[in-house]
Short mmCIF file of C-alpha atoms and ligand atoms in Angstrom, two decimals:
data_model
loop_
_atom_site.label_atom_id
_atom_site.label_comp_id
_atom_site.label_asym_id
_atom_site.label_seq_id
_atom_site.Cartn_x
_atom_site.Cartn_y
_atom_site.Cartn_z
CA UNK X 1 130.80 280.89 -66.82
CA UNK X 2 132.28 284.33 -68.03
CA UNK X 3 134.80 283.91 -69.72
CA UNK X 4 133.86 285.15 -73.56
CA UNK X 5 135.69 288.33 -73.15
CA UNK X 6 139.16 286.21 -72.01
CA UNK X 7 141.84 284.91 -73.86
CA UNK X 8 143.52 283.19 -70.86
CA UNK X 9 142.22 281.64 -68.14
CA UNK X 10 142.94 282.91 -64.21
CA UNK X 11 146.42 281.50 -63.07
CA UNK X 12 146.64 279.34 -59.98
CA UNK X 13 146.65 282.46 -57.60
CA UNK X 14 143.69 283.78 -58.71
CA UNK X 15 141.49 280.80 -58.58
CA UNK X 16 142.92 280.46 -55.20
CA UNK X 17 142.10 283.94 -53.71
CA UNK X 18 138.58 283.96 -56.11
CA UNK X 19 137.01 280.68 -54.42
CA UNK X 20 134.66 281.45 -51.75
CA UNK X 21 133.28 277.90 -52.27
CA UNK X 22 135.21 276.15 -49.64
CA UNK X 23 132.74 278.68 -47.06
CA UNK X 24 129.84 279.88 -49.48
CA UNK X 25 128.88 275.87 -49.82
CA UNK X 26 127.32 276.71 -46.47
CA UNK X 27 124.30 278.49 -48.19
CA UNK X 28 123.75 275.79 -50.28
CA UNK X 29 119.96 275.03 -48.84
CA UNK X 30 119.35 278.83 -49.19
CA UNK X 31 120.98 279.63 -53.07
CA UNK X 32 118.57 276.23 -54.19
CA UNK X 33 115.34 277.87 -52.56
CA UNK X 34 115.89 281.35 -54.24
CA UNK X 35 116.72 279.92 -57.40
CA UNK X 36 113.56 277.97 -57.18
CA UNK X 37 111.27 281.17 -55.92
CA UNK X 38 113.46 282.83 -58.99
CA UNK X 39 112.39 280.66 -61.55
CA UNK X 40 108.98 280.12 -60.64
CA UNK X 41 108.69 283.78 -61.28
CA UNK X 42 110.04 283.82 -64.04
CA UNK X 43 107.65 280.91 -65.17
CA UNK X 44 104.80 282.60 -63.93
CA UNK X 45 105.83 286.49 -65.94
CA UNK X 46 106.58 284.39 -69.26
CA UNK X 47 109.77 285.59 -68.94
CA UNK X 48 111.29 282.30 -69.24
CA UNK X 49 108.65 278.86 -70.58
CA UNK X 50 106.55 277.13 -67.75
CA UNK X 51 108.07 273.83 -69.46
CA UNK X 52 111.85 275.41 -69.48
CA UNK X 53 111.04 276.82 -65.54
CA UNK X 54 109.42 273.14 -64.40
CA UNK X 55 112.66 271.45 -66.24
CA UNK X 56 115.20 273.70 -64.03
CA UNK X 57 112.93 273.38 -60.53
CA UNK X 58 113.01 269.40 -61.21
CA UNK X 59 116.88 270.16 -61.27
CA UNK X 60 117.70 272.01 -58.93
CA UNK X 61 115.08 269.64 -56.46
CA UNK X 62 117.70 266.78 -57.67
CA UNK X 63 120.73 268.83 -56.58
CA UNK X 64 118.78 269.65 -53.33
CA UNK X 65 119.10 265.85 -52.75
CA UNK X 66 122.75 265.43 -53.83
CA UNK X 67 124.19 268.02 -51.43
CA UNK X 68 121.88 266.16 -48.57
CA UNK X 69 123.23 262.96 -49.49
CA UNK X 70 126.74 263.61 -50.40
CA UNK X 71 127.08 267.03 -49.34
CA UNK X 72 128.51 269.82 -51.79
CA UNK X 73 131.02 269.95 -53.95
CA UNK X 74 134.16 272.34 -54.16
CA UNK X 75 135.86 272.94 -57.46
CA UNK X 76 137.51 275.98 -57.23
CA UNK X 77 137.35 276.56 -60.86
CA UNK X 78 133.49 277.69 -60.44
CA UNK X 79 134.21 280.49 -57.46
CA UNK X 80 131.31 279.88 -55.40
CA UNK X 81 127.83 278.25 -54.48
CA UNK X 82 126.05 279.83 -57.28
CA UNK X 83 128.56 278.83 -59.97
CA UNK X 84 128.67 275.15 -58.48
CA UNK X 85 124.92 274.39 -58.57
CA UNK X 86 124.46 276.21 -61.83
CA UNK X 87 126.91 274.30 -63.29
CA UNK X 88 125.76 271.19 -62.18
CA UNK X 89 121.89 272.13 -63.12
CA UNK X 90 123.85 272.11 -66.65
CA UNK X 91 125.33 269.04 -66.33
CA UNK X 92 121.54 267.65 -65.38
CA UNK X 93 119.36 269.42 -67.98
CA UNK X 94 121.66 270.70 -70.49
CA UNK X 95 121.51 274.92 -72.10
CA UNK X 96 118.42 275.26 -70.76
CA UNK X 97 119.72 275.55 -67.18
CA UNK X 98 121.24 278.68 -68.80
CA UNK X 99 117.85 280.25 -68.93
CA UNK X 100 117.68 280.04 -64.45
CA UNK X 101 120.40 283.26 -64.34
CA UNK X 102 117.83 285.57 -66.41
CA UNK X 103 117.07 289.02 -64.93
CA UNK X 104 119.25 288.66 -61.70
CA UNK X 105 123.02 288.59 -61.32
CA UNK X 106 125.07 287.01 -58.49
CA UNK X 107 124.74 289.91 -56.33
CA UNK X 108 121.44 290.03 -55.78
CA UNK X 109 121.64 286.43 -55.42
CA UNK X 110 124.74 286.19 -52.72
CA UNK X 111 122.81 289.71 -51.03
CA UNK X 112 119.55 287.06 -50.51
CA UNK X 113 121.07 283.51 -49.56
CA UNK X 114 122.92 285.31 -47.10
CA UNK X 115 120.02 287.07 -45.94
CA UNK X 116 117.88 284.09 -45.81
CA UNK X 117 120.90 282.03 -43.71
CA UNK X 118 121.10 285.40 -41.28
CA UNK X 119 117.28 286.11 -40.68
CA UNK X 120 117.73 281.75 -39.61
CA UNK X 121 120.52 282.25 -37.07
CA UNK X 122 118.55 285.13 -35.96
CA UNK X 123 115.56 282.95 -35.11
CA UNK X 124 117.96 280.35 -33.81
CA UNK X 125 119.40 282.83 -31.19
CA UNK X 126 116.07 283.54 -30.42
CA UNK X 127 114.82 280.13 -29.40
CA UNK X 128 118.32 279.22 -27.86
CA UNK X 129 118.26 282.43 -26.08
CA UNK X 130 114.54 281.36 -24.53
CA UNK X 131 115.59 277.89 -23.54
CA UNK X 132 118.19 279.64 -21.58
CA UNK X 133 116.26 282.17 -19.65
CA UNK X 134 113.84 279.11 -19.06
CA UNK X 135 116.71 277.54 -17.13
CA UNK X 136 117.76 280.45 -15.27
CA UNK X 137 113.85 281.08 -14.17
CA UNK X 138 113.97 277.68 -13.09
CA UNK X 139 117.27 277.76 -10.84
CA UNK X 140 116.27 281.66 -9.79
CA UNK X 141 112.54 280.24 -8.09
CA UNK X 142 114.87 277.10 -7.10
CA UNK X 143 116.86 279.46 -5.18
CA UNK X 144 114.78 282.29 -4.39
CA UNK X 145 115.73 282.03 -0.65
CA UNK X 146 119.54 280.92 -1.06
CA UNK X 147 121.53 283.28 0.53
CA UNK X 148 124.76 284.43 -0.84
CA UNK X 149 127.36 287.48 -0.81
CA UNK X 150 126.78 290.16 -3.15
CA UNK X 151 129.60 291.71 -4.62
CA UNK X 152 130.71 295.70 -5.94
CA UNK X 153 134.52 295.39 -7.05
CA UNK X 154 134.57 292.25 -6.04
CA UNK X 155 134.36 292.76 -2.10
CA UNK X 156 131.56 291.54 -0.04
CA UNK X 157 128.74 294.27 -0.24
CA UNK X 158 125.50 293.06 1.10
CA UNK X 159 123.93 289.76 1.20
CA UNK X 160 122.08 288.85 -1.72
CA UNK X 161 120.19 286.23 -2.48
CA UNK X 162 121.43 283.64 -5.72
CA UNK X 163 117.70 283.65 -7.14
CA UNK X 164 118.20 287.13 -7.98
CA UNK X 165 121.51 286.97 -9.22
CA UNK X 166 120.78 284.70 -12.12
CA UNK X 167 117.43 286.64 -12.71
CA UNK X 168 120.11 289.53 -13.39
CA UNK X 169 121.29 287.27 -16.08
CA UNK X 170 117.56 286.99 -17.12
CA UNK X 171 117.21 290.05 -17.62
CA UNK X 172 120.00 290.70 -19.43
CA UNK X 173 119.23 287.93 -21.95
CA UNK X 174 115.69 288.90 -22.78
CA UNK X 175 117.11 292.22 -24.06
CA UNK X 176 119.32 289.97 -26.26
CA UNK X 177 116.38 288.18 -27.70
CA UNK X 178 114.87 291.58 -28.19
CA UNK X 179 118.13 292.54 -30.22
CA UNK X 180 117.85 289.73 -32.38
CA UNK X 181 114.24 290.01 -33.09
CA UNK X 182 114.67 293.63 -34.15
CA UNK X 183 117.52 292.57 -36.21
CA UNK X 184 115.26 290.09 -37.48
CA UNK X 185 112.17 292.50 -38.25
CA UNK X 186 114.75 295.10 -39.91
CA UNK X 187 116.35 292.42 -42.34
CA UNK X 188 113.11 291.03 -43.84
CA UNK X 189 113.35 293.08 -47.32
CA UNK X 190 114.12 290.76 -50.31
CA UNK X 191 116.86 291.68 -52.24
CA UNK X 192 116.14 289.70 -55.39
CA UNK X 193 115.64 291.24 -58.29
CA UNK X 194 117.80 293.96 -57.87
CA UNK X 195 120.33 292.04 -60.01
CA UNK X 196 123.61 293.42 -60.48
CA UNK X 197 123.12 296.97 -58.93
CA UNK X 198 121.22 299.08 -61.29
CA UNK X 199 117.35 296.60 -61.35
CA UNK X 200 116.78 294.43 -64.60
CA UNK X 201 114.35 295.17 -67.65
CA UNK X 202 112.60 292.27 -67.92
CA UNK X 203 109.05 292.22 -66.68
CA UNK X 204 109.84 290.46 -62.87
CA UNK X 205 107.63 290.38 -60.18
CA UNK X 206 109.19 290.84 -57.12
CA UNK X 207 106.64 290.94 -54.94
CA UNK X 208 106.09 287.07 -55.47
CA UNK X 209 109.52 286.38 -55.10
CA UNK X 210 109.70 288.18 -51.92
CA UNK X 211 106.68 286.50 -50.67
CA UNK X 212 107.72 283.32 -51.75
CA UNK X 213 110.63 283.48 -49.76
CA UNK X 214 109.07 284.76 -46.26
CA UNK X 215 109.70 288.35 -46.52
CA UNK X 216 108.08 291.00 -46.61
CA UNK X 217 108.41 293.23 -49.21
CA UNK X 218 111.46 293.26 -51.56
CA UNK X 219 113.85 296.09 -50.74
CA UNK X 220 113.87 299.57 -52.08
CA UNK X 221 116.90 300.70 -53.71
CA UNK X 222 118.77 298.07 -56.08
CA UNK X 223 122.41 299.65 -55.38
CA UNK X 224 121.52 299.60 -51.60
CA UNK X 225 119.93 295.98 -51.69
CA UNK X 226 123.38 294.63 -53.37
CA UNK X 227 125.93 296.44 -51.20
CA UNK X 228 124.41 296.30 -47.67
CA UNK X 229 125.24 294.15 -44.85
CA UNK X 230 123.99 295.76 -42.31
CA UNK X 231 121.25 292.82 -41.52
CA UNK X 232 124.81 290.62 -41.09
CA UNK X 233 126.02 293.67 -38.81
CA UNK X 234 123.36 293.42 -36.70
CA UNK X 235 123.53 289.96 -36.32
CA UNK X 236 126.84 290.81 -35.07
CA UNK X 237 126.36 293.08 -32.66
CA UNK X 238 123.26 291.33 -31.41
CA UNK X 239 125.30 288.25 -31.04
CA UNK X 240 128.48 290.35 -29.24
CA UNK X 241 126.42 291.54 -26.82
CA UNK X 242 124.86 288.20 -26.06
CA UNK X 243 128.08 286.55 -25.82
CA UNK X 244 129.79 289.65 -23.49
CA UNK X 245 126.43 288.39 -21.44
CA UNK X 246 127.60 284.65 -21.52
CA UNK X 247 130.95 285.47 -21.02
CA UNK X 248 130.37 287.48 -17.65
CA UNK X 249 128.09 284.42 -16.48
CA UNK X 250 130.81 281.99 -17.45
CA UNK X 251 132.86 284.34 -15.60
CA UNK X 252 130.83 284.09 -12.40
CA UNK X 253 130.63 280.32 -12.89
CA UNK X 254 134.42 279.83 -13.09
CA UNK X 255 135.10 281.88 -9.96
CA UNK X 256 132.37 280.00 -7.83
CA UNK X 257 133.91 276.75 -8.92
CA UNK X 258 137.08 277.83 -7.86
CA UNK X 259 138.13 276.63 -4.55
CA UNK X 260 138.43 279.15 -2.24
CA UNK X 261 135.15 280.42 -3.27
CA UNK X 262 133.54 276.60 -3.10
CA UNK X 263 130.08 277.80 -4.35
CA UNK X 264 129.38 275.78 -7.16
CA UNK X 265 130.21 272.45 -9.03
CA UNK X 266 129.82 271.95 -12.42
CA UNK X 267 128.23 269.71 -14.16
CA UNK X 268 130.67 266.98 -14.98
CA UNK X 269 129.68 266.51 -18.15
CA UNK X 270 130.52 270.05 -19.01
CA UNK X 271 134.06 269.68 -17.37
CA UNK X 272 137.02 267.84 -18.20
CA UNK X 273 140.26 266.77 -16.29
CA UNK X 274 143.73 267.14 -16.34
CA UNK X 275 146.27 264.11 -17.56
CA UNK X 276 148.32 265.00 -14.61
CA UNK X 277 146.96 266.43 -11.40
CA UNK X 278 144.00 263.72 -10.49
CA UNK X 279 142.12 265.63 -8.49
CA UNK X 280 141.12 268.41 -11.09
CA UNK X 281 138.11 269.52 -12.15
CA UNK X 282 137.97 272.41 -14.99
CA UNK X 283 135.71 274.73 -16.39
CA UNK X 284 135.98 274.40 -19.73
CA UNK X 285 133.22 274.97 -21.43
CA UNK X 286 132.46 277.82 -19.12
CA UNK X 287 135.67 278.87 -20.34
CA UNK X 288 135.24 278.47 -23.83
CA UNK X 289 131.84 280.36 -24.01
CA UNK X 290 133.67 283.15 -22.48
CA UNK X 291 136.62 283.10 -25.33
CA UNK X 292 134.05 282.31 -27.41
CA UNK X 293 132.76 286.09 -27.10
CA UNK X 294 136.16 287.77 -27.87
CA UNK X 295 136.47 285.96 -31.39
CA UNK X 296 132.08 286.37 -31.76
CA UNK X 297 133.23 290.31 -30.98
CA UNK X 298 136.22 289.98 -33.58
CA UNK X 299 134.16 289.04 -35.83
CA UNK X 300 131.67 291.89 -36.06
CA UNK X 301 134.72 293.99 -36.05
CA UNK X 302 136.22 292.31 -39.31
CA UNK X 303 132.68 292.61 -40.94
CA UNK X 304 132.34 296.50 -39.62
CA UNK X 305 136.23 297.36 -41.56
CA UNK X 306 135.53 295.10 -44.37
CA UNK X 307 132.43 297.44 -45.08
CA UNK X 308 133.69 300.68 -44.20
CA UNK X 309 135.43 301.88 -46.80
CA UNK X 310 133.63 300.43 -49.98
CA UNK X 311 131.99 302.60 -52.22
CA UNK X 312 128.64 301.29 -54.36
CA UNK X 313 127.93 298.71 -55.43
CA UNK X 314 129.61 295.47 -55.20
CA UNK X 315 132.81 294.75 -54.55
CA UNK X 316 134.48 291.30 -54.05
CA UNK X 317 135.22 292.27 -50.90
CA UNK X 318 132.41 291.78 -49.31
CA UNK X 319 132.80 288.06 -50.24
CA UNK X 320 134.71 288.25 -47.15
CA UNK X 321 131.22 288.83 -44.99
CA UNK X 322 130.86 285.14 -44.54
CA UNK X 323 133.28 283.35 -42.87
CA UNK X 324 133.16 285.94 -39.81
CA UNK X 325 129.26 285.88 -39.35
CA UNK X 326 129.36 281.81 -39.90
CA UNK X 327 132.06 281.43 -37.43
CA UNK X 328 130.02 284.04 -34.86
CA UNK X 329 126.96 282.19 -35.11
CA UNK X 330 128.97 278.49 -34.75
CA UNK X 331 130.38 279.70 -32.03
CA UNK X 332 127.10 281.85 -30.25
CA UNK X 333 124.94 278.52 -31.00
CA UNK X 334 127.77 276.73 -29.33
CA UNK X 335 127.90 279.17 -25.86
CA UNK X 336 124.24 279.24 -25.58
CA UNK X 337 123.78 275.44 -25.35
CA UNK X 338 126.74 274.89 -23.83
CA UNK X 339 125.47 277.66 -20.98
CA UNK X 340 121.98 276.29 -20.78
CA UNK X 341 123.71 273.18 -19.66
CA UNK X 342 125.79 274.71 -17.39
CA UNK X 343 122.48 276.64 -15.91
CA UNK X 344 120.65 273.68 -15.86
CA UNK X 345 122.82 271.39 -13.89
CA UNK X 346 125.39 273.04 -11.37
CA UNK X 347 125.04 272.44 -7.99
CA UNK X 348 124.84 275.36 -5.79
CA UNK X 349 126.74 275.18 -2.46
CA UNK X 350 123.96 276.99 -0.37
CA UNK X 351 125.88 276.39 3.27
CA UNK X 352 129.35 278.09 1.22
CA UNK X 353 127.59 281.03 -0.29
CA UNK X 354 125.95 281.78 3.64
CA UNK X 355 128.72 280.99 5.46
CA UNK X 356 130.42 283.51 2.81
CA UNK X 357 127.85 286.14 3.32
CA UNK X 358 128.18 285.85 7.16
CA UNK X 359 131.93 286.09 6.91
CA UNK X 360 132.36 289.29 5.09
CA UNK X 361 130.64 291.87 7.34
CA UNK X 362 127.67 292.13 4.32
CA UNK X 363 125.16 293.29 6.79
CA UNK X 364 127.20 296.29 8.12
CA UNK X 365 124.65 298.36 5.90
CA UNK X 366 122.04 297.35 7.81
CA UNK X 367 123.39 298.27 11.33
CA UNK X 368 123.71 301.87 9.62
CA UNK X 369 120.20 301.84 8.70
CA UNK X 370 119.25 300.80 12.02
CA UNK X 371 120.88 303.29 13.41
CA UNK X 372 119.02 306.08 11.29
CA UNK X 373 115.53 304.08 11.60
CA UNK X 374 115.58 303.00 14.97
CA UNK X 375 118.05 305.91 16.83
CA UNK X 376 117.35 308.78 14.10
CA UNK X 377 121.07 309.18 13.51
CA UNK X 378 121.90 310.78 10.38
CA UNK X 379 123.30 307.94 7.43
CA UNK X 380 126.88 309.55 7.21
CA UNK X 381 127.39 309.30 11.26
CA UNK X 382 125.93 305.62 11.36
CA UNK X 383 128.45 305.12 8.61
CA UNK X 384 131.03 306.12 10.64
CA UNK X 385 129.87 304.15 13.85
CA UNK X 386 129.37 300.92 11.83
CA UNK X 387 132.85 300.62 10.51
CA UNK X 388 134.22 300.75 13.96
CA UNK X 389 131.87 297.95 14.82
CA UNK X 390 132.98 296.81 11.85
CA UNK X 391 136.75 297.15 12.92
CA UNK X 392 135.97 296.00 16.56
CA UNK X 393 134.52 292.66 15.10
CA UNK X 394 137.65 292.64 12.57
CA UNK X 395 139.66 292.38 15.68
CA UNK X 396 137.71 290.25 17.25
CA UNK X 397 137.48 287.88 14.53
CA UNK X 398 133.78 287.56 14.88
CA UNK X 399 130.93 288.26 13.36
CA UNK X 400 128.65 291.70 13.63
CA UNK X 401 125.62 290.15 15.33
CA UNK X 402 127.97 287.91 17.42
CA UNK X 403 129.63 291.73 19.48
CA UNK X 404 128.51 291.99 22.50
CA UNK X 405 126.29 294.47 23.22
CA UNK X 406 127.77 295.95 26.12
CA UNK X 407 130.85 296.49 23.66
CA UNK X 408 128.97 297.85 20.37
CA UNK X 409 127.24 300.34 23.29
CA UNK X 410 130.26 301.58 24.08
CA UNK X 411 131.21 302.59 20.64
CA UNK X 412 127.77 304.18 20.49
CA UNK X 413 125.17 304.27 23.26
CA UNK X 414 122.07 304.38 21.06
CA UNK X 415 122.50 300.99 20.18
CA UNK X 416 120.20 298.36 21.47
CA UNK X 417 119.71 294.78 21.50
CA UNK X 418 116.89 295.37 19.04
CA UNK X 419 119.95 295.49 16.40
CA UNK X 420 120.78 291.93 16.76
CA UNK X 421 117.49 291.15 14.86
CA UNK X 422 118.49 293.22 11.90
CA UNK X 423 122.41 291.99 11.47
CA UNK X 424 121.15 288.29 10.14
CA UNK X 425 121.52 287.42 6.19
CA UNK X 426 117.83 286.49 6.76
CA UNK X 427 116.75 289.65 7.83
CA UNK X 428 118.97 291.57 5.34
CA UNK X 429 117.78 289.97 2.17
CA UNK X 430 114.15 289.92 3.59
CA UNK X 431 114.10 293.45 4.11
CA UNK X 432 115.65 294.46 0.72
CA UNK X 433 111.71 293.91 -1.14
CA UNK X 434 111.74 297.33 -2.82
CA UNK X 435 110.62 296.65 -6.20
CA UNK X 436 113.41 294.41 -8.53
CA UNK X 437 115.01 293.62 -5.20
CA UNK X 438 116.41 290.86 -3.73
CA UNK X 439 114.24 289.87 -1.20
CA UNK X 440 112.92 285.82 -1.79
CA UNK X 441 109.09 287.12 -2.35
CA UNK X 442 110.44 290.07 -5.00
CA UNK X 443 112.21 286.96 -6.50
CA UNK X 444 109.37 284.91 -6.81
CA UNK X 445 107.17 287.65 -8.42
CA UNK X 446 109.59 288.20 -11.05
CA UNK X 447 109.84 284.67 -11.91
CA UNK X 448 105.93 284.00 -11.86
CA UNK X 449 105.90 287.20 -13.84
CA UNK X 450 108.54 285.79 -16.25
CA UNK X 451 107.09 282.75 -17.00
CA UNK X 452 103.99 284.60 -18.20
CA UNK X 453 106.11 286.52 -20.56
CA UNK X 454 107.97 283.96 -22.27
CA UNK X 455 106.46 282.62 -25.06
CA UNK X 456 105.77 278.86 -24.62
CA UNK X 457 108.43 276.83 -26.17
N1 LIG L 1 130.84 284.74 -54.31
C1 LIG L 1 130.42 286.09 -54.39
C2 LIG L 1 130.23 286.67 -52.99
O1 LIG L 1 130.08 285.92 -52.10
C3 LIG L 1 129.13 286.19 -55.14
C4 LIG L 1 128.93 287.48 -55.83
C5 LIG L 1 129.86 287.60 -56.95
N2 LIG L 1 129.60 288.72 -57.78
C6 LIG L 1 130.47 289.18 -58.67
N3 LIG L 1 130.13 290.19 -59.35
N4 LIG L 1 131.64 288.64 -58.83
O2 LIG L 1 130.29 287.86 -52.80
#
């Protein structure tokens, strides 16, 4: 394909290191539909004969059908996915196929297949993302009123309730859908045309390719349209974030699986065993999404050093772009499903998660805020009062609303049986209904006020 200007051919090694076709075969649906937007265009500016642009669309149509059929072929001697279906559209319609590469160069062609396959996994995210969030809507007003410990460094805090828990996960996952739509709307310049850095003299339109190829507009600068990756980058980082997400929820899941903590089984079919100790049960998928985020992380890292140091234009090495941002979005498709499963069918262990609640003192916050509503005593010496009711119970081994009042009175006389109302879970979790808190009816206003959000899927 180039090699006029060589009296030897590359050796071994460097046909080796050059082929990117064993990964670039992956944007074989995405080369084929630029080429075809390419050469309409060039059809439709005389630039190349309507007769000579309808021979090489018929062609590359056929190819379209090969790949599907028999999938793509790697022969490292033609480098990559452009070479291999250009040489093929030879094979099929002879010199004229030569005419398809006219007034564009690899690099503006690599710069929009890879666009085109990033603004997809974008939209894929998207849509995966939403049938997730769906799930944990569905579990949160499921469990709205399911009482469970809430945790700060891993100690019982306060009681919580397990609807608002996985709405934190919500939450967290809209603003990943938001990521990947603004990566999306930021990524949605056309590159083609550009050609090789510097723009082409012949008369192209690249308005209609751009258009003919969803975008909209075709980018601005040729040297910046053939060297950037930032659209991949963002993918990245949109995609690192949502997997640190799914990796702190696969986290959660593991931990209340476990059995001392007892408050969840998962689904079976997103478990496996072990071939020696029958009575196993692992996590891992649960797992897997959250190793899945360290190598997703990785590789937005590999992209970000790859980049960094690369003057303008091209360079081969940002042939190296690929493999990281396929493998990310492999492996984010993977975690999402995988964790919409896992949302979808785990069974909660409602009488565990109380029973934990109850166990671990949660509601010691609210006998100090009785004590400053009811008694007027100021927060920091209700503090102090309540851990030695805290203490006495410790010793005791009971729990707060099962002390006896005479003894809680003698710690501090201004208590009253009145407190014994305000030390149940119930209570707690009831009273917490400050806006985005975890009281059951805040619960069920955010998901009714979800649902009205998300677009319908
Ligand atoms: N396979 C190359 C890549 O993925 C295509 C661009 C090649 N351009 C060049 N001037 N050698 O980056």
């Amino acid at each position: 394909m180039w090699g006029g200007r060589f009296a030897e051919g590359p050796s071994a090694i460097m046909r080796e290191i050059n082929a990117s076709i064993p990964f670039d075969k992956a944007l074989w649906r995405e080369d084929i539909r630029a080429s075809k937007a390419h050469v309409a265009m060039l059809g439709a500016q005389g630039i190349v004969s309507e007769q000579d642009a309808a021979a090489i669309a018929d062609g590359l149509d056929t190819i379209a059908a090969e790949y599907e059929r028999d999938g793509v072929p790697e022969d490292w001697d033609l480098e990559d996915i452009h070479m291999t279906v250009e040489a093929r559209l030879t094979e099929l319609i002879g010199p004229v196929a030569g005419r398809l590469h006219t007034a564009r160069s690899r690099n503006d062609q690599v710069a929009t297949d890879f666009r085109l396959w990033v603004r997809a996994a974008n939209r894929r995210a998207i849509a995966a993302i939403a049938a997730l969030r769906e799930a944990l809507l569905d579990r949160a007003d499921e469990h709205a009123g399911t009482i469970m410990p809430g945790f700060t460094h891993l100690q019982t805090a306060q009681p919580v309730t397990l609807g608002h828990h996985l709405l934190a996960y919500y939450e967290m996952l809209s603003r990943d859908a938001a990521r990947f739509a603004a990566a999306d709307e930021r990524l949605d310049e056309c590159p083609l045309g550009s050609a090789a850095l510097a723009g082409t003299g012949f008369p192209i339109d690249r308005d209609a390719t751009a258009r003919a190829l969803g975008f909209a507009c075709p980018t601005r600068n040729s040297l910046d349209a053939v060297s950037d990756r930032d659209f991949a980058l963002d993918y990245c980082m949109a995609a690192s974030q949502c997997a640190i997400h799914l990796s702190r929820l696969a986290e959660e899941l593991i931990l209340w699986a476990s059995q001392p903590f007892g408050f969840a089984s998962l689904p079976d079919q997103l478990s496996t065993g072990s071939s020696i100790m029958p009575q196993k049960r692992n996590p891992d998928a649960a797992e897997l999404v959250r190793g899945h985020a360290g190598r997703i992380i990785g590789a937005g890292t590999a992209l970000m050093v790859t980049m960094k140091g690369l003057p303008l234009a091209y360079s081969k090495d940002m042939q190296d772009d690929k493999p990281p941002v396929f493998e990310a979005a492999n492996l984010l498709d993977l975690s999402l499903a995988a964790m919409t499963g896992m949302i979808a069918e785990t069974e909660f262990h409602e009488e565990a998660m109380r029973a934990a609640a109850e166990a671990g003192y949660a509601t010691a916050t609210d006998l100090a805020d009785w004590l400053v509503r009811e008694a007027d005593v100021p927060f920091r010496e209700a503090h102090h009062i309540t851990g030695e009711a805290v203490a006495l119970a410790d010793r005791k081994g009971c729990a707060l609303d099962q002390l006896p009042l005479d003894e809680l009175q003698a710690i501090d006389p201004r208590v009253d049986e009145r407190v014994f109302a305000a030390l149940s879970v119930e209570h707690s979790v009831a009273s917490r209904s400050s806006y985005g808190g975890t009281a059951p009816d805040q619960v069920r206003l955010r998901v009714a006020e979800a649902r009205e959000a998300l677009p319908a899927s």
